[in-house]
PDB file of C-alpha atoms in Angstrom:
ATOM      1  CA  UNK A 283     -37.914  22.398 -11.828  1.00  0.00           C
ATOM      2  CA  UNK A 284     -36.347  24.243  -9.155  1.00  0.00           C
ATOM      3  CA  UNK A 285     -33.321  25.498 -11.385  1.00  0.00           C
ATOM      4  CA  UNK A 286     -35.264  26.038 -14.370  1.00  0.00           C
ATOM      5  CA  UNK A 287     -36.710  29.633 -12.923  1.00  0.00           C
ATOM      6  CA  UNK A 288     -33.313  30.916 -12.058  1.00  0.00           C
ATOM      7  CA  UNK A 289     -31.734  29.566 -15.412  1.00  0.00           C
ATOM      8  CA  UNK A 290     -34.816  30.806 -18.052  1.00  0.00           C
ATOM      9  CA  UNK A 291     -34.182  34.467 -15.828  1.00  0.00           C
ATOM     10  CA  UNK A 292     -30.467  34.348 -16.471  1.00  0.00           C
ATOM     11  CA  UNK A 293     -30.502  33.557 -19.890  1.00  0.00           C
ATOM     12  CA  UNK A 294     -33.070  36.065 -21.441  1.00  0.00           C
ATOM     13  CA  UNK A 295     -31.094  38.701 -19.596  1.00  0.00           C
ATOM     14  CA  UNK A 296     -27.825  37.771 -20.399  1.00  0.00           C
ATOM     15  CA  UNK A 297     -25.039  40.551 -19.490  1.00  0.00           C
ATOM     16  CA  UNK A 298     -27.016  42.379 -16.768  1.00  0.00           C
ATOM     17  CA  UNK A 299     -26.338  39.708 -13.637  1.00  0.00           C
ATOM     18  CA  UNK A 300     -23.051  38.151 -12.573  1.00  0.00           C
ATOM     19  CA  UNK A 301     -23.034  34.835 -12.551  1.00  0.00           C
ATOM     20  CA  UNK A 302     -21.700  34.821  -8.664  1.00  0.00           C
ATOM     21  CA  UNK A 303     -25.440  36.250  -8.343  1.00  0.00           C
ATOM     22  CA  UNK A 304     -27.360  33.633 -10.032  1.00  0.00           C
ATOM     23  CA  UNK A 305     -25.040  30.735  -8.566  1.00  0.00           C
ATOM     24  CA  UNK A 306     -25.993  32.055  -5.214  1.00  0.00           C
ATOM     25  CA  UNK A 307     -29.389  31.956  -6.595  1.00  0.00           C
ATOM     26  CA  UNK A 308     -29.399  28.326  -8.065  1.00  0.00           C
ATOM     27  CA  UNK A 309     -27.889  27.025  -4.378  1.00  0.00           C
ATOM     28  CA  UNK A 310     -30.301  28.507  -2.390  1.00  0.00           C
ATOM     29  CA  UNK A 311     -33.403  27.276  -4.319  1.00  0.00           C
ATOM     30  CA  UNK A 312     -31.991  23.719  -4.559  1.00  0.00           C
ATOM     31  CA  UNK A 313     -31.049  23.319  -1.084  1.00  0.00           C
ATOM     32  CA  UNK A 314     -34.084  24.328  -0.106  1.00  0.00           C
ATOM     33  CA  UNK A 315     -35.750  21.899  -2.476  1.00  0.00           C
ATOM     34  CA  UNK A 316     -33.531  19.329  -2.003  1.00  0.00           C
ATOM     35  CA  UNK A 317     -34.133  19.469   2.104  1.00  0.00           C
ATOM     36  CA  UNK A 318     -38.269  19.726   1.552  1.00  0.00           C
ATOM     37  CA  UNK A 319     -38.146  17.076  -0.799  1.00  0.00           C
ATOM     38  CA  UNK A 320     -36.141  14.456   1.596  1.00  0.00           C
ATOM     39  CA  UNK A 321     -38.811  15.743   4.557  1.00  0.00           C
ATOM     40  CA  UNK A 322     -41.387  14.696   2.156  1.00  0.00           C
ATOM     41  CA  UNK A 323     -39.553  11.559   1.248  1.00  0.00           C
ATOM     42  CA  UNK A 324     -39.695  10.705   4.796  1.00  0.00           C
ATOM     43  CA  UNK A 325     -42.971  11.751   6.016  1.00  0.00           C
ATOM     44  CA  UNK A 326     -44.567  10.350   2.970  1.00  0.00           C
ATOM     45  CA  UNK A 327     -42.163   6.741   2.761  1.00  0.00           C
ATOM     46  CA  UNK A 328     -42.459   7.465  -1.300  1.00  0.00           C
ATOM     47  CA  UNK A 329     -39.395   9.660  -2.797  1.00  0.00           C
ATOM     48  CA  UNK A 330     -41.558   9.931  -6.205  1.00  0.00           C
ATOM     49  CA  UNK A 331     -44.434  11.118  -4.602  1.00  0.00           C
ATOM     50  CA  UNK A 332     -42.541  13.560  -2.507  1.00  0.00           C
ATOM     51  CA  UNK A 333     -40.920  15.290  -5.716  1.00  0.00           C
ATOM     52  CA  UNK A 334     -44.071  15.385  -7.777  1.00  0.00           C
ATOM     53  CA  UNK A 335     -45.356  17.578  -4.828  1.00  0.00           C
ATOM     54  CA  UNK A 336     -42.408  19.461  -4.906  1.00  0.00           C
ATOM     55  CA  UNK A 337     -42.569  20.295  -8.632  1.00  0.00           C
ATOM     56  CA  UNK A 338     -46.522  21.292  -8.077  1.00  0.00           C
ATOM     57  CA  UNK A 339     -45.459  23.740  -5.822  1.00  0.00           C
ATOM     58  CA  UNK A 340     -42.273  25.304  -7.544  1.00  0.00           C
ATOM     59  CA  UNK A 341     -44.903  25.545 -10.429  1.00  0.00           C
ATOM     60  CA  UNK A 342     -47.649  27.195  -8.890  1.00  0.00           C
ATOM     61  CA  UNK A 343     -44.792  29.500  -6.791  1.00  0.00           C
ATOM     62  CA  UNK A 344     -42.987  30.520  -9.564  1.00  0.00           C
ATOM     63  CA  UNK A 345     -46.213  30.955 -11.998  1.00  0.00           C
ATOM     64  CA  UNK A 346     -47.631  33.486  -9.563  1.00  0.00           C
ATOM     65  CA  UNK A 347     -45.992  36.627 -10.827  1.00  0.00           C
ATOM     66  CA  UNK A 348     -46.651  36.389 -14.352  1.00  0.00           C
ATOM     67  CA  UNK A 349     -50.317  35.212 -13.713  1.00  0.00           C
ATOM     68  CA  UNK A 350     -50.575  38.408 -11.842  1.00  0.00           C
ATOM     69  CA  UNK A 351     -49.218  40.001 -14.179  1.00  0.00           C
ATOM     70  CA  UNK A 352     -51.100  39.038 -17.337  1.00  0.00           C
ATOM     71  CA  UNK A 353     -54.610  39.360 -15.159  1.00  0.00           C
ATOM     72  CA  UNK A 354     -53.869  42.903 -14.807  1.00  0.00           C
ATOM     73  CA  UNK A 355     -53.974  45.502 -11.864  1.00  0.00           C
ATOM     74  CA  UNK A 356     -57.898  44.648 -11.208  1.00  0.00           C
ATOM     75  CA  UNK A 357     -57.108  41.005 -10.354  1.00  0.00           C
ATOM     76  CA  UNK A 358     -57.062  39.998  -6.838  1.00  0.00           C
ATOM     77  CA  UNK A 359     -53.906  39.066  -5.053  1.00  0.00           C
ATOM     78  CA  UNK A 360     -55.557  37.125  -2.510  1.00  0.00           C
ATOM     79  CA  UNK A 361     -57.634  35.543  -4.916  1.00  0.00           C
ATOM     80  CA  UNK A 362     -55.171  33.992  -7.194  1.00  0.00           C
ATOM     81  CA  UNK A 363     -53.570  32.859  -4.020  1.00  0.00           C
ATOM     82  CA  UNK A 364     -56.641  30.647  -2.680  1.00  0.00           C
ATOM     83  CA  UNK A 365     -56.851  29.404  -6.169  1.00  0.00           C
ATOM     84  CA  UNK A 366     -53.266  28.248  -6.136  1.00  0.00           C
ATOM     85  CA  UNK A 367     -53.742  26.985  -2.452  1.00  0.00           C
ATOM     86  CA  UNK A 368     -56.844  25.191  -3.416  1.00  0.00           C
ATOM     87  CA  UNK A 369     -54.774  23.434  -7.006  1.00  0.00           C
ATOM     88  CA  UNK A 370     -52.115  22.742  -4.305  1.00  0.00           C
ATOM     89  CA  UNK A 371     -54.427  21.002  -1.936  1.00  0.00           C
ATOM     90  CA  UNK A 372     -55.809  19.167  -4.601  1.00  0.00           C
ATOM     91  CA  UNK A 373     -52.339  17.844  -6.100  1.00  0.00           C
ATOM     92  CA  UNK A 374     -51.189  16.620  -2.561  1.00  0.00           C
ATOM     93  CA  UNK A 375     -54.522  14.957  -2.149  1.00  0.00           C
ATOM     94  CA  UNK A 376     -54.217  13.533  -5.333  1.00  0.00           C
ATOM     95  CA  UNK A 377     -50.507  12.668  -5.384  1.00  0.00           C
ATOM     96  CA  UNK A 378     -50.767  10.267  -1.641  1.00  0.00           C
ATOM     97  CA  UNK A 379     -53.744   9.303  -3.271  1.00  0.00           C
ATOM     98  CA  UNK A 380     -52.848   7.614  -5.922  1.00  0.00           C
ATOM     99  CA  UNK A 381     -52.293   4.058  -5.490  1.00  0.00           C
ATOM    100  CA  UNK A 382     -50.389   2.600  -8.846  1.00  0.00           C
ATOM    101  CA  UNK A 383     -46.692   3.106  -9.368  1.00  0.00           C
ATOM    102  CA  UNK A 384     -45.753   6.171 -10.700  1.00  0.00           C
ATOM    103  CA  UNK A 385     -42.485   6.140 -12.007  1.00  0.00           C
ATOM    104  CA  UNK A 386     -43.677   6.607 -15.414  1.00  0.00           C
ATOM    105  CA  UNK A 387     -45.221   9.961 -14.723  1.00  0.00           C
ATOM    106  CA  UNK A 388     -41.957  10.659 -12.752  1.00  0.00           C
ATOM    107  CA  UNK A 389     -40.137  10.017 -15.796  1.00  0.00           C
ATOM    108  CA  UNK A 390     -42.438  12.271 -17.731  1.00  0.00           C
ATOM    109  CA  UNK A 391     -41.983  15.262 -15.585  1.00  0.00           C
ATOM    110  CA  UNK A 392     -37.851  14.759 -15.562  1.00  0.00           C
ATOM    111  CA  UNK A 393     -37.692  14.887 -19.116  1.00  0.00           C
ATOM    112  CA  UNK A 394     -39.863  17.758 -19.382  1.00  0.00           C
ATOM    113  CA  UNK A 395     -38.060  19.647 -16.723  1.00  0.00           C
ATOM    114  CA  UNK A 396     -34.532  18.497 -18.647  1.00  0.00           C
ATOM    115  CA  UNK A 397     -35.750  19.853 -21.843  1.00  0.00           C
ATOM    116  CA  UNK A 398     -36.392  23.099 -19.889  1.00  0.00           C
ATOM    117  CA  UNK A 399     -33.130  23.329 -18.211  1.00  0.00           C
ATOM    118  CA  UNK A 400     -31.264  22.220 -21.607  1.00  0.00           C
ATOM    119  CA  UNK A 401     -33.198  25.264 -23.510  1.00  0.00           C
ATOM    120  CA  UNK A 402     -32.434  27.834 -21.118  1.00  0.00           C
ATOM    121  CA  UNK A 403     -28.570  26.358 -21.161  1.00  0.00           C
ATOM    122  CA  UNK A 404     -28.384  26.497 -25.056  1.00  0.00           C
ATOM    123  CA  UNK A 405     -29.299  30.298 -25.103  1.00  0.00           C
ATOM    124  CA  UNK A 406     -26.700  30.992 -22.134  1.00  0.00           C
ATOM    125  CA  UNK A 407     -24.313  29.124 -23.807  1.00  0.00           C
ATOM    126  CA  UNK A 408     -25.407  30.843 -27.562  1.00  0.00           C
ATOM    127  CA  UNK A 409     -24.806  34.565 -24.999  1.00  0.00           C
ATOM    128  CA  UNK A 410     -21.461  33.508 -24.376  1.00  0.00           C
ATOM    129  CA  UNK A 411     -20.205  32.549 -27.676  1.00  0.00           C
ATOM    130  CA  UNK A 412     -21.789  35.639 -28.872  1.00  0.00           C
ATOM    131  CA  UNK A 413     -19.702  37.596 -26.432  1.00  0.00           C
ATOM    132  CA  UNK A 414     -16.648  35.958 -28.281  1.00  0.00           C
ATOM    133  CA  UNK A 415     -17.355  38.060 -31.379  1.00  0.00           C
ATOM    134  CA  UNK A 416     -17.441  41.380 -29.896  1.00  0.00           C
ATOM    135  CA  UNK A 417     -15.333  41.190 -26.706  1.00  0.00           C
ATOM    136  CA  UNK A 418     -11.686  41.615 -27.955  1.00  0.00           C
ATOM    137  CA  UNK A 419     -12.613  44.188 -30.543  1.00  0.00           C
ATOM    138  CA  UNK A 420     -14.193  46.686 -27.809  1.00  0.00           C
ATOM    139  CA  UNK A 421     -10.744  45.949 -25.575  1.00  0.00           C
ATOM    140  CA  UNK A 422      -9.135  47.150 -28.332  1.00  0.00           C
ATOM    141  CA  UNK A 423     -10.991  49.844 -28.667  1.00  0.00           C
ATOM    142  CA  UNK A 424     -10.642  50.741 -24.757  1.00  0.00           C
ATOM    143  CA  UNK A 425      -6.688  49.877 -24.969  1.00  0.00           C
ATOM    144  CA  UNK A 426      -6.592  52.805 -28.122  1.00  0.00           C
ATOM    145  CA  UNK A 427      -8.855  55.401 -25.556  1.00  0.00           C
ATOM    146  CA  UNK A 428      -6.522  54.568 -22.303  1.00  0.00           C
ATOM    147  CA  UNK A 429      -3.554  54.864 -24.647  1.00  0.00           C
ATOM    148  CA  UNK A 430      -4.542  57.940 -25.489  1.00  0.00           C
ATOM    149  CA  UNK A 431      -5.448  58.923 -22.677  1.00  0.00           C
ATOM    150  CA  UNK A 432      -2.056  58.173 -21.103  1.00  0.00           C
ATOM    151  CA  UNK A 433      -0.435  60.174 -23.739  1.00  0.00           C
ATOM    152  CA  UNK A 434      -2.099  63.623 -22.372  1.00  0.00           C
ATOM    153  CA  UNK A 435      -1.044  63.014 -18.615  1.00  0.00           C
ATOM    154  CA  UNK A 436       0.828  65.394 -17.319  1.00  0.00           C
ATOM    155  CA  UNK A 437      -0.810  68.512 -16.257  1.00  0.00           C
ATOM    156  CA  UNK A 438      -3.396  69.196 -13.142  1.00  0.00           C
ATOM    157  CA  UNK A 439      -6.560  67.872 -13.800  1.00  0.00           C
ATOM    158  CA  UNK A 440      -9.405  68.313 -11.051  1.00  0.00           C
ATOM    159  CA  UNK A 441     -11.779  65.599  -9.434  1.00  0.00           C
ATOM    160  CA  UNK A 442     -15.416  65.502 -11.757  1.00  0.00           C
ATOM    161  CA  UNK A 443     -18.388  64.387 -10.139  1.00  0.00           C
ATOM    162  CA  UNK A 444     -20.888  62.809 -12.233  1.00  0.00           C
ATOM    163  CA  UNK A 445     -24.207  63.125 -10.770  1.00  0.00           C
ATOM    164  CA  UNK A 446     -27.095  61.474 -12.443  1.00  0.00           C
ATOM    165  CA  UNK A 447     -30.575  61.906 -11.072  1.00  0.00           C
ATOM    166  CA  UNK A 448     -31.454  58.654 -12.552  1.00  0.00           C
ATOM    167  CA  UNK A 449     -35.658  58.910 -13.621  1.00  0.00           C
ATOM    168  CA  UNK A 450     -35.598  62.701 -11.939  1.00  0.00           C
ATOM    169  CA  UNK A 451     -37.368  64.531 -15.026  1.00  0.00           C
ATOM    170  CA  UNK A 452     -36.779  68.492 -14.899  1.00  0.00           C
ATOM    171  CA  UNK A 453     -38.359  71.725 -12.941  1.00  0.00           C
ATOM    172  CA  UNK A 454     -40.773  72.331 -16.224  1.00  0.00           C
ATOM    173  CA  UNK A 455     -42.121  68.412 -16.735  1.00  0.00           C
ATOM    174  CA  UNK A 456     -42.261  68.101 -12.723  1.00  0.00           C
ATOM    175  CA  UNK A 457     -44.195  71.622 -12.444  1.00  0.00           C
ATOM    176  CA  UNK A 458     -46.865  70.667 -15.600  1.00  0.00           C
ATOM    177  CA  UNK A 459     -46.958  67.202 -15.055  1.00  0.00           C
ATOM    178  CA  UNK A 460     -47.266  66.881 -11.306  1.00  0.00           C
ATOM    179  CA  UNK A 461     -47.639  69.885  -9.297  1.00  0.00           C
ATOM    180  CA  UNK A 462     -44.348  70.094  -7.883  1.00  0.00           C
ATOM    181  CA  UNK A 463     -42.339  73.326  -7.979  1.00  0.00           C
ATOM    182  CA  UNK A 464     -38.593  72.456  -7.820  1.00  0.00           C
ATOM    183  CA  UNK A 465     -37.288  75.513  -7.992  1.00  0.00           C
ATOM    184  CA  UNK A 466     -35.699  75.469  -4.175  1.00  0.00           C
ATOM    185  CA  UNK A 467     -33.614  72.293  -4.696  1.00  0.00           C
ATOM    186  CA  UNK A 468     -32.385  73.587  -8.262  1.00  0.00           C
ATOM    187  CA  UNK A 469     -31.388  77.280  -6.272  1.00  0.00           C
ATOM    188  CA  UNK A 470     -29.429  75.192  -3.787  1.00  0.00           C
ATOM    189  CA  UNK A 471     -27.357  73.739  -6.729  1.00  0.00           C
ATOM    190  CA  UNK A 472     -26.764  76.813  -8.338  1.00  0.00           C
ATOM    191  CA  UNK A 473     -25.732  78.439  -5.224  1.00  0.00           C
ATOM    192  CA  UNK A 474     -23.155  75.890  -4.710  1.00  0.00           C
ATOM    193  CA  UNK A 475     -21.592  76.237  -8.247  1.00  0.00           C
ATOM    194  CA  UNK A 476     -23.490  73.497  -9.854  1.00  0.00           C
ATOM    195  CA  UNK A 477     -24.647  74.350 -13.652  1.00  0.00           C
ATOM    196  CA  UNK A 478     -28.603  72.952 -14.486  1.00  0.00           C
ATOM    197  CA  UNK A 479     -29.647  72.763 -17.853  1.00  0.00           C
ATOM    198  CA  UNK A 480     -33.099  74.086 -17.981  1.00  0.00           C
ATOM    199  CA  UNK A 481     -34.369  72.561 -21.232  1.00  0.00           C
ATOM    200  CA  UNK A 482     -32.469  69.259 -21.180  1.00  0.00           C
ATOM    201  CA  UNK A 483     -33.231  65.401 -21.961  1.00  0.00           C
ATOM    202  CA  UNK A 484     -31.877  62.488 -21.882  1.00  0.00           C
ATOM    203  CA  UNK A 485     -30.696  60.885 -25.617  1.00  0.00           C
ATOM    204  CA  UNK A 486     -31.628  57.077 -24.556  1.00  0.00           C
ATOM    205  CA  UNK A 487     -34.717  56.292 -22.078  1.00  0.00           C
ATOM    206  CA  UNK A 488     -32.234  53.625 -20.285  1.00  0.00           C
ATOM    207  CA  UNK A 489     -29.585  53.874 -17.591  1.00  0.00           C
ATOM    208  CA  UNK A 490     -27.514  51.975 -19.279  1.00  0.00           C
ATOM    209  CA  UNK A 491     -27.192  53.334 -22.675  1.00  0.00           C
ATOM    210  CA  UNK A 492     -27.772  56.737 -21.717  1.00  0.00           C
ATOM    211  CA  UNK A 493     -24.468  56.684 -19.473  1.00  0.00           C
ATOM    212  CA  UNK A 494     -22.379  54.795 -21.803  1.00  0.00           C
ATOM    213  CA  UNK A 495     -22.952  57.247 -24.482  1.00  0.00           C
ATOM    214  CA  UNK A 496     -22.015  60.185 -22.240  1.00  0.00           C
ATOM    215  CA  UNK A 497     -18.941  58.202 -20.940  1.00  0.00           C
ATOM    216  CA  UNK A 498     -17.869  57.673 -24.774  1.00  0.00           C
ATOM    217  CA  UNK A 499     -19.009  61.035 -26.056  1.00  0.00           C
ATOM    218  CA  UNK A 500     -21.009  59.248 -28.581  1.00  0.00           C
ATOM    219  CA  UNK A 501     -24.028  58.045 -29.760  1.00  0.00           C
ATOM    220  CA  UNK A 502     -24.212  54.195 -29.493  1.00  0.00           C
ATOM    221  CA  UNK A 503     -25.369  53.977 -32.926  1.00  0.00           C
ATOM    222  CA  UNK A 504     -22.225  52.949 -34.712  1.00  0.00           C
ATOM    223  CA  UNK A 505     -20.273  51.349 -32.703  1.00  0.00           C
ATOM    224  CA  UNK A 506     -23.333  48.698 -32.239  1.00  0.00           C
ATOM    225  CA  UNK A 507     -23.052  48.191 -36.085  1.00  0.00           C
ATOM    226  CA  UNK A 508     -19.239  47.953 -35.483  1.00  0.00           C
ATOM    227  CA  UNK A 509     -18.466  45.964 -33.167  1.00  0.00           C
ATOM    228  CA  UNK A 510     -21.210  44.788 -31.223  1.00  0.00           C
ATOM    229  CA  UNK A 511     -24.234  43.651 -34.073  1.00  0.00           C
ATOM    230  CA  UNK A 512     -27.961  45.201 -34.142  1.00  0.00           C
ATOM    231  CA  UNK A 513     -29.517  42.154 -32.663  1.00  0.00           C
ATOM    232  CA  UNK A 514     -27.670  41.756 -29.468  1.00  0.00           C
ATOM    233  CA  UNK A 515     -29.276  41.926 -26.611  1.00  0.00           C
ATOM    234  CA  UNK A 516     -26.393  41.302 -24.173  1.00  0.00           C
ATOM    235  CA  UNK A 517     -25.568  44.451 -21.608  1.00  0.00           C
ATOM    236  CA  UNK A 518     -22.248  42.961 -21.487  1.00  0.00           C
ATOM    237  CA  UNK A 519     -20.645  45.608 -23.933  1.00  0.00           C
ATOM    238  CA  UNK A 520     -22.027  48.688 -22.529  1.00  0.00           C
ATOM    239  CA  UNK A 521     -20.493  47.840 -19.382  1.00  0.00           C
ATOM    240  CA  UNK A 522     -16.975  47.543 -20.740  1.00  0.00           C
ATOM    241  CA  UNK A 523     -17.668  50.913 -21.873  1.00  0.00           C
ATOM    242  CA  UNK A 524     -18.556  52.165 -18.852  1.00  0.00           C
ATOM    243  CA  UNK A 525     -15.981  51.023 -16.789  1.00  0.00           C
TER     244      UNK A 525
END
């Protein structure tokens, strides 16, 4: 239960964490279970009990977000929060309560919580293979660039700074849309040899794909049908192109 969170996260956004990030992620969480479970354990004198409390409350923790989330803006924070206090209560009442064995239910919830884990491990591991398909053909599309690219060395070539105002729409969209006259921040550019595009946008709505296309001088278009596939979700390949 306490990995599952961290694992489901990981592997429906496969490509845009490092694993170092969600290792760091998966230790913290299960120390910190792993210590309040033992406390329980102890204070309790039941090790089953002490986990199915555990699990209740990684549930209920984790669930809050997308609760929130599917309520809407009009629900109340500190609402949902006494009802999960009050369904906590309630399963720690009922847990030390309960008076026959329960290593059956125990069972019950590690074989759900395996099948969880095992699901979310299948799709990282289906990511990864994935990657196999597309990762040597886009080096050897970078090797061909940097060849290339080695091949016109020579000459003086000056420093570029990219700038990218990332989500900064322009003086027209900013003055109609909210207001704000830009006009003395866009003068200081110009004064200081800067070049602003009056009527531009931006040819993706993402970061991500909007850099590596201006990186690669190229729509992204082709070179998903090429070498990536249409129905890949990874981020993995637009950050070889990037870099």
């Amino acid at each position: 239960m306490a990995v599952y969170p961290v694992l489901f996260i990981f592997s429906n956004n496969i490509g845009q964490f490092y694993l170092s990030a969600v290792v760091k992620a998966m230790l913290l969480i299960l120390g910190s279970t792993l210590a309040v479970w033992c406390f329980l354990g102890i204070i309790i004198k039941n090790y089953h009990k002490a986990g199915i409390i555990v699990s209740i409350f990684l549930f209920l923790f984790f669930s809050y977000g997308h609760v929130k989330f599917l309520l809407g803006d009009n629900a109340s924070s500190v609402g949902i929060l006494l009802v999960w206090l009050a369904l906590f209560v309630l399963g720690i009442y009922r847990t030390v309560k309960w008076k026959n064995p329960i290593n059956k239910e125990t069972q019950i919830f590690n074989v759900m919580a395996g099948a969880l884990v095992m699901f979310s491990v299948v799709i990282f591991i289906y990511g990864q293979l994935n990657s196999i398909g597309w990762n040597p053909q886009l080096d050897a599309r970078i090797g061909a660039n940097e060849n290339f690219e080695q091949k016109k060395k020579g000459g003086y070539y000056p420093d570029i700074y990219f700038i990218v105002l990332d989500a900064y729409a322009r003086n027209d969209v900013l003055r109609e849309m909210y207001d704000f006259d830009n006009i003395e921040f866009l003068t200081y550019l110009r004064n200081k040899g800067f070049y602003i595009a009056e009527r531009s946008s931006a040819n993706y709505c993402q970061t991500g794909l909007s850099i590596a296309s201006c990186f690669n001088l190229c729509y992204l278009d082709k070179m998903v049908e090429k070498y990536v596939g249409q129905y890949n979700l990874s981020r993995g390949p637009l950050k070889k192109i990037i870099t």
